[in-house]
Short mmCIF file of C-alpha atoms in Angstrom, two decimals:
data_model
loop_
_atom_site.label_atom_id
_atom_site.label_comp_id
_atom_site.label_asym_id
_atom_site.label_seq_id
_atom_site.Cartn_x
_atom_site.Cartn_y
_atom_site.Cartn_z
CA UNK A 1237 94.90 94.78 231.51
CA UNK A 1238 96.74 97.50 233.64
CA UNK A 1239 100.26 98.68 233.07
CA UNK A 1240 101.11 100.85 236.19
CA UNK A 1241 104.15 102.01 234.44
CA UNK A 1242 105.47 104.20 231.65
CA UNK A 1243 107.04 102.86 228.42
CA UNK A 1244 110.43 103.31 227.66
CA UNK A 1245 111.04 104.93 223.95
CA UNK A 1246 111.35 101.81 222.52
CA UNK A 1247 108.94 99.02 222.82
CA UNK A 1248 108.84 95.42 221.07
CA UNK A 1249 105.51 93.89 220.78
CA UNK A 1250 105.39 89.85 220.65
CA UNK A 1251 103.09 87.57 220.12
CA UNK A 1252 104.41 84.95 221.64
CA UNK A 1253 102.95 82.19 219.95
CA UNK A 1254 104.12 83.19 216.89
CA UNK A 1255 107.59 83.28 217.95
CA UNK A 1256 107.17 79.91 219.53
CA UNK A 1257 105.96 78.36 216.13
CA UNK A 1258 108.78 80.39 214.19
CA UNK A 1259 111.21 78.51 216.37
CA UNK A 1260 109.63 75.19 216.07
CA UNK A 1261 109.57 74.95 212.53
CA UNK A 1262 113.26 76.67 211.43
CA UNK A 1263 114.49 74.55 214.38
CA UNK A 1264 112.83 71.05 213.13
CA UNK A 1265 114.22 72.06 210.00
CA UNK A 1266 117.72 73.13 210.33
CA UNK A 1267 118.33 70.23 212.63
CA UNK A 1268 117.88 68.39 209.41
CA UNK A 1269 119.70 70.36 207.40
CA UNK A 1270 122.56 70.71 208.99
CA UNK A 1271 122.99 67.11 210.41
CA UNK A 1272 122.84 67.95 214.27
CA UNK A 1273 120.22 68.67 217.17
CA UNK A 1274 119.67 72.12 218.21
CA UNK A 1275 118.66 73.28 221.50
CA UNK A 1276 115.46 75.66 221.81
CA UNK A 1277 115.50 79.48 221.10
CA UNK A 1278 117.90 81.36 223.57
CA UNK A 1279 115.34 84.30 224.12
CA UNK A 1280 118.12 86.76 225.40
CA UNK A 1281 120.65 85.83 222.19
CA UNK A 1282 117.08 86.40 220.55
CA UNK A 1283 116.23 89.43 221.88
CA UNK A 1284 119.73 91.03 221.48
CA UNK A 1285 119.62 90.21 217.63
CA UNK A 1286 116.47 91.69 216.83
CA UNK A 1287 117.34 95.01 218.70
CA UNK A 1288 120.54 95.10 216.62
CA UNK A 1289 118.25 94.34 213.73
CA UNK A 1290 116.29 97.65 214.51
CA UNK A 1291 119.55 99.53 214.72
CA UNK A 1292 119.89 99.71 218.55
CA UNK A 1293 124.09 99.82 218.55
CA UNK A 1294 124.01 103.04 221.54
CA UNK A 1295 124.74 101.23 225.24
CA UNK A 1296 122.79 102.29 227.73
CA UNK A 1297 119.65 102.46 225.77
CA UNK A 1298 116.58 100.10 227.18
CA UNK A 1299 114.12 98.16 225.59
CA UNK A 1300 111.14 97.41 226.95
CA UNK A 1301 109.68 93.39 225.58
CA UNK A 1302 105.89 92.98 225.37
CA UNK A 1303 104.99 89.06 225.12
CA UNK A 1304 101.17 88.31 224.30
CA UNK A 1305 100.38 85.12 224.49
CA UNK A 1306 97.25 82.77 224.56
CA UNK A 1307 96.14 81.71 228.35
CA UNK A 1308 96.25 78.47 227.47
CA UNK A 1309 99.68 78.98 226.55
CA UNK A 1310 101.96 79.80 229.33
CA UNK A 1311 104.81 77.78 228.40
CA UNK A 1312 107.04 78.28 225.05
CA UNK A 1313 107.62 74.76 223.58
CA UNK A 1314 110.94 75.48 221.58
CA UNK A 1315 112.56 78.85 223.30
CA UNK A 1316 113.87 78.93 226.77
CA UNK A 1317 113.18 80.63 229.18
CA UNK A 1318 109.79 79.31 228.56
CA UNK A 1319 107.59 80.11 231.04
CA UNK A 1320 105.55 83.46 229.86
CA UNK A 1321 103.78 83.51 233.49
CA UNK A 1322 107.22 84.03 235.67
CA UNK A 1323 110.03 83.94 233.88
CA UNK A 1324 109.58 86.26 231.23
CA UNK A 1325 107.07 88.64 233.03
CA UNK A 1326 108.52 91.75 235.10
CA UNK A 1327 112.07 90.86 234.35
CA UNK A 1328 114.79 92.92 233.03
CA UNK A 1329 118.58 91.61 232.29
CA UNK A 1330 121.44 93.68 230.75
CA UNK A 1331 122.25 92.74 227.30
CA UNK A 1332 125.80 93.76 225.48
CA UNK A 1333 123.85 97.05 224.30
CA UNK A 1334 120.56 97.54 225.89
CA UNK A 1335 118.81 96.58 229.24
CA UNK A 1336 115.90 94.53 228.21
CA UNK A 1337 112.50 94.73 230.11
CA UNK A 1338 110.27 92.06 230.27
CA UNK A 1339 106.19 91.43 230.57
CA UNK A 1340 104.11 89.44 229.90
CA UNK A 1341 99.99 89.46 229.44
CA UNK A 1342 97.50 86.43 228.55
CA UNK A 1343 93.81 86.83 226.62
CA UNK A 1344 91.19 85.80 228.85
CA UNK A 1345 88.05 84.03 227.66
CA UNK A 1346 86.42 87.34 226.59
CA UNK A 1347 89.46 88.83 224.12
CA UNK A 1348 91.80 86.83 221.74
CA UNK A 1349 95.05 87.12 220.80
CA UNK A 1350 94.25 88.99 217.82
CA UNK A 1351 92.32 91.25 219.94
CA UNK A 1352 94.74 91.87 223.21
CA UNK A 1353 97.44 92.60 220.33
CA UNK A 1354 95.82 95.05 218.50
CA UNK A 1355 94.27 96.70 221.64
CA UNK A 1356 98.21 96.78 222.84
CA UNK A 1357 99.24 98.06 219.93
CA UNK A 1358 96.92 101.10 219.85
CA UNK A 1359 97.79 101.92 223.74
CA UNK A 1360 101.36 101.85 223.02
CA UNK A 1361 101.23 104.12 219.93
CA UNK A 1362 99.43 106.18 222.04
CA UNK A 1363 101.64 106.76 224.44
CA UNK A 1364 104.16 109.94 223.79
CA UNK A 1365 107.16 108.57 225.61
CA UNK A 1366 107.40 105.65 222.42
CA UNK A 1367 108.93 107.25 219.93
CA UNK A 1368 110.28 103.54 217.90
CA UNK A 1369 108.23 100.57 217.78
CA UNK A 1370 109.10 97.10 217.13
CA UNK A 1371 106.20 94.77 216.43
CA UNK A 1372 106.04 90.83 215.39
CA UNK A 1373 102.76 89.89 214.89
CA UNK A 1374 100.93 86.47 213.66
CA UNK A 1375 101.65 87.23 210.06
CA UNK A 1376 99.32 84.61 208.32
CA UNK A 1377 96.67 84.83 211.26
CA UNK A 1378 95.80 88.57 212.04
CA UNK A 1379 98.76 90.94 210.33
CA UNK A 1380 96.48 91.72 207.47
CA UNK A 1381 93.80 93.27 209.61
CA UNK A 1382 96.42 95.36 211.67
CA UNK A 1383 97.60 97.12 208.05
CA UNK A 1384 95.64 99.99 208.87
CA UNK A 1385 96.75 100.55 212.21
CA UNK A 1386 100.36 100.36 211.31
CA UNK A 1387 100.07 102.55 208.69
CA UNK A 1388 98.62 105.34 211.05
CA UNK A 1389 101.16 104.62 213.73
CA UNK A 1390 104.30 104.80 211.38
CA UNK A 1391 102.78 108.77 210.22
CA UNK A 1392 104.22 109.53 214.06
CA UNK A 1393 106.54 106.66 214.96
CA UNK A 1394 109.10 104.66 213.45
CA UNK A 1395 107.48 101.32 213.16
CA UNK A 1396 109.43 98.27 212.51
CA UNK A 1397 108.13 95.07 211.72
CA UNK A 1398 110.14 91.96 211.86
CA UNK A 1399 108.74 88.37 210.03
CA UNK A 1400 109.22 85.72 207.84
CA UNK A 1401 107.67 86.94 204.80
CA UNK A 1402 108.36 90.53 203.37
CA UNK A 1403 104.87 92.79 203.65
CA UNK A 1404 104.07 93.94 200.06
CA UNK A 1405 103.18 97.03 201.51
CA UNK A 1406 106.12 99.28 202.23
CA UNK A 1407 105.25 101.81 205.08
CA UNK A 1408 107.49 100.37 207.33
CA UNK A 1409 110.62 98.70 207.39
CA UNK A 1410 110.92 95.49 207.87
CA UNK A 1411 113.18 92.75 209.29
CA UNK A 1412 113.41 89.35 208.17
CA UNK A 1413 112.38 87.43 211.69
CA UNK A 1414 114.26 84.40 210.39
CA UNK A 1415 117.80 85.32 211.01
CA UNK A 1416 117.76 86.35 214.75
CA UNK A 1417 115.94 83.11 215.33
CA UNK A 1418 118.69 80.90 213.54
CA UNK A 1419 121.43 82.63 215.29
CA UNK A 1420 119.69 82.56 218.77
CA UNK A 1421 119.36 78.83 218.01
CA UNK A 1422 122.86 78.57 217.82
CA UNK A 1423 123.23 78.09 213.82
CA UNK A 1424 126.01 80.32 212.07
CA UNK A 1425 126.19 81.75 208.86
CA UNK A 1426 128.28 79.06 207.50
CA UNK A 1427 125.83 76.49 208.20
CA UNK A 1428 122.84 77.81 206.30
#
């Protein structure tokens, strides 16, 4: 994996699968729920709320959006745009706030997803230019074997973690995932 390029000082890591399966499941449900179809995840509505989650109000800041996903993978089933190959790889668009910049990177036969993200995770919090970083992780599949890598990382960076389930460990602050994806499926508050 080579990233010619500098980060920007904020970076959000996602695994992309995750976030697919997120927006399967509230959207099969809330359909239900509230008596009427919903269209997939608008990943721009999506990406928009979770900055403003993380407290990114200043214009003219930038964000730059991380998606790992499996190889066999390459399409989102429930979020559009969907394809993780070309449309959400070395993209950028201006949101109300921020200018978000996208890439995306698959595993390969020899590294997993669990793998590739905490191997991206490490490079990242590495790099001095990242001074805030957003991460949303697999939480039942690998999040309890990243615990100690977070933990180090948040000693020199804000770390934020957004997810479904609140961590009962409290070195970083955390954003309940849920929300952004209900509004970027186009479900208000007075519908839940």
């Amino acid at each position: 994996m080579e990233i010619k390029d500098k980060f920007t000082s904020q970076v959000l890591l996602i695994d992309a699968g995750y976030i697919d399966r997120v927006a399967t499941d509230l959207r099969r449900h809330f359909s239900t729920h509230i008596g009427r179809p919903l269209p997939p995840v608008d990943l721009s509505v999506l990406l928009e709320c979770l900055a403003l989650d993380a407290g990114f109000h200043k214009e003219g800041s930038k964000l730059q959006v991380i998606f790992l996903y499996e190889d066999n993978a390459k399409v989102l089933k429930n979020c559009t745009p969907a394809s993780l190959d070309t449309a959400l790889n070395n993209v950028a668009f201006q949101g109300k706030y921020s200018e978000f910049l996208l890439s995306s990177f698959p595993t390969n036969d020899l590294v997993g997803i669990e793998s590739l993200y905490q191997d991206m995770l490490q490079v990242i919090a590495n790099a001095a230019e990242v001074k805030e970083l957003l991460i949303i992780p697999h939480e039942q599949q690998y999040l309890p074997y990243l615990w100690t890598d977070i933990e180090q990382i948040a000693k020199d960076k804000k770390v934020i973690l957004f997810g479904m389930n609140p961590p009962t460990e409290q070195q970083v602050s955390f954003e309940m995932l849920g929300f952004s994806v209900l509004r970027a499926l186009g479900v208000s508050p007075s519908e839940i």
